[in-house]
Coordinates of C-alpha atoms in Angstrom, one line a residue:
M1 CA -119.8 71.1 -185.4
S2 CA -117.2 73.0 -183.4
F3 CA -117.9 74.3 -179.9
Q4 CA -117.8 77.8 -181.3
A5 CA -120.3 76.9 -184.0
Y6 CA -122.6 75.5 -181.4
L7 CA -122.5 78.8 -179.4
D8 CA -123.0 80.9 -182.6
T9 CA -126.1 78.8 -183.5
I10 CA -127.5 79.2 -180.0
E11 CA -127.1 83.0 -180.4
T12 CA -128.8 82.9 -183.7
K13 CA -131.7 80.9 -182.3
T14 CA -132.2 82.7 -179.0
G15 CA -130.7 86.2 -179.6
L16 CA -128.6 85.7 -176.5
T17 CA -124.8 85.5 -176.3
P18 CA -123.0 82.9 -174.2
R19 CA -122.1 85.6 -171.8
E20 CA -125.8 86.5 -171.4
F21 CA -126.5 82.8 -170.7
I22 CA -123.8 82.8 -168.0
A23 CA -125.6 85.7 -166.3
L24 CA -129.0 84.0 -166.6
A25 CA -127.6 80.8 -165.2
E26 CA -126.0 82.6 -162.3
Q27 CA -129.4 84.2 -161.5
R28 CA -131.0 80.7 -161.3
G29 CA -128.2 79.3 -159.1
F30 CA -126.8 77.1 -161.9
D31 CA -123.3 78.5 -161.2
D32 CA -123.0 76.1 -158.2
P33 CA -120.4 73.4 -159.0
A34 CA -122.8 70.8 -157.6
T35 CA -125.4 71.6 -160.2
K36 CA -125.9 68.6 -162.5
A37 CA -125.9 69.1 -166.3
G38 CA -129.4 67.6 -166.5
A39 CA -130.9 70.5 -164.6
I40 CA -129.3 73.0 -166.9
L41 CA -130.3 71.0 -170.0
T42 CA -133.9 70.9 -168.8
W43 CA -133.9 74.7 -168.3
L44 CA -132.4 75.4 -171.7
K45 CA -134.9 73.1 -173.4
E46 CA -137.9 74.4 -171.6
E47 CA -137.2 78.1 -171.9
Y48 CA -135.1 78.3 -175.1
G49 CA -135.9 75.1 -177.1
L50 CA -132.3 74.0 -177.1
G51 CA -131.5 70.3 -177.7
R52 CA -128.9 68.3 -175.9
G53 CA -125.9 69.0 -178.2
H54 CA -126.3 72.8 -178.0
G55 CA -127.2 72.6 -174.3
M56 CA -124.1 70.6 -173.5
A57 CA -121.9 73.3 -175.3
L58 CA -123.4 75.8 -172.8
V59 CA -123.0 73.5 -169.9
H60 CA -119.3 73.3 -170.8
V61 CA -119.1 77.1 -170.8
L62 CA -120.9 77.3 -167.5
K63 CA -118.8 74.7 -165.8
H64 CA -115.4 75.3 -167.4
G65 CA -115.4 78.8 -168.8
A66 CA -114.2 79.8 -172.3
K67 CA -111.3 77.3 -172.5
I68 CA -111.6 74.1 -174.4
D69 CA -109.3 71.1 -174.6
A70 CA -106.4 71.8 -177.1
K71 CA -107.1 68.4 -178.7
H72 CA -110.0 70.1 -180.6
V73 CA -107.8 72.9 -182.0
G74 CA -106.5 72.5 -185.5
T75 CA -107.7 68.9 -186.0
T76 CA -109.8 67.6 -188.8
G77 CA -112.5 66.1 -186.5
S78 CA -116.1 67.3 -186.4
H79 CA -115.5 69.3 -183.2
R80 CA -112.4 71.2 -184.3
D81 CA -112.0 74.8 -183.3
E82 CA -109.7 77.6 -184.4
S83 CA -108.6 78.4 -180.9
D84 CA -108.7 76.8 -177.4
T85 CA -110.6 79.9 -176.2
L86 CA -114.2 80.3 -177.1
W87 CA -115.7 83.8 -177.9
L88 CA -118.5 84.4 -175.4
D89 CA -119.5 88.0 -176.3
G90 CA -121.5 87.4 -179.5
K91 CA -120.8 86.8 -183.2
A92 CA -120.9 90.4 -184.2
T93 CA -118.1 91.4 -181.8
R94 CA -115.7 88.4 -182.5
P95 CA -112.3 89.6 -183.8
A96 CA -111.6 88.6 -187.3

């Protein structure tokens, strides 16, 4: 599953876009670079029922922003993406 597919599935499950999760994480103080992934994963599991894979996709966005490594773009691997920039504003607004 691509990073973008993880984010789209999270939106389908929770009704929240990645950008909304960023705002929620900031409110909880998870935007501190010292915050460990485990604390974020626990929050996402307890409040939104997200598993580790989906949670780690959000952890990546929280810690690194919308950019992903170019090695995932245009490959045939399971984590391939169309672009090195993730769309964070919701599936319905993503450009075609």
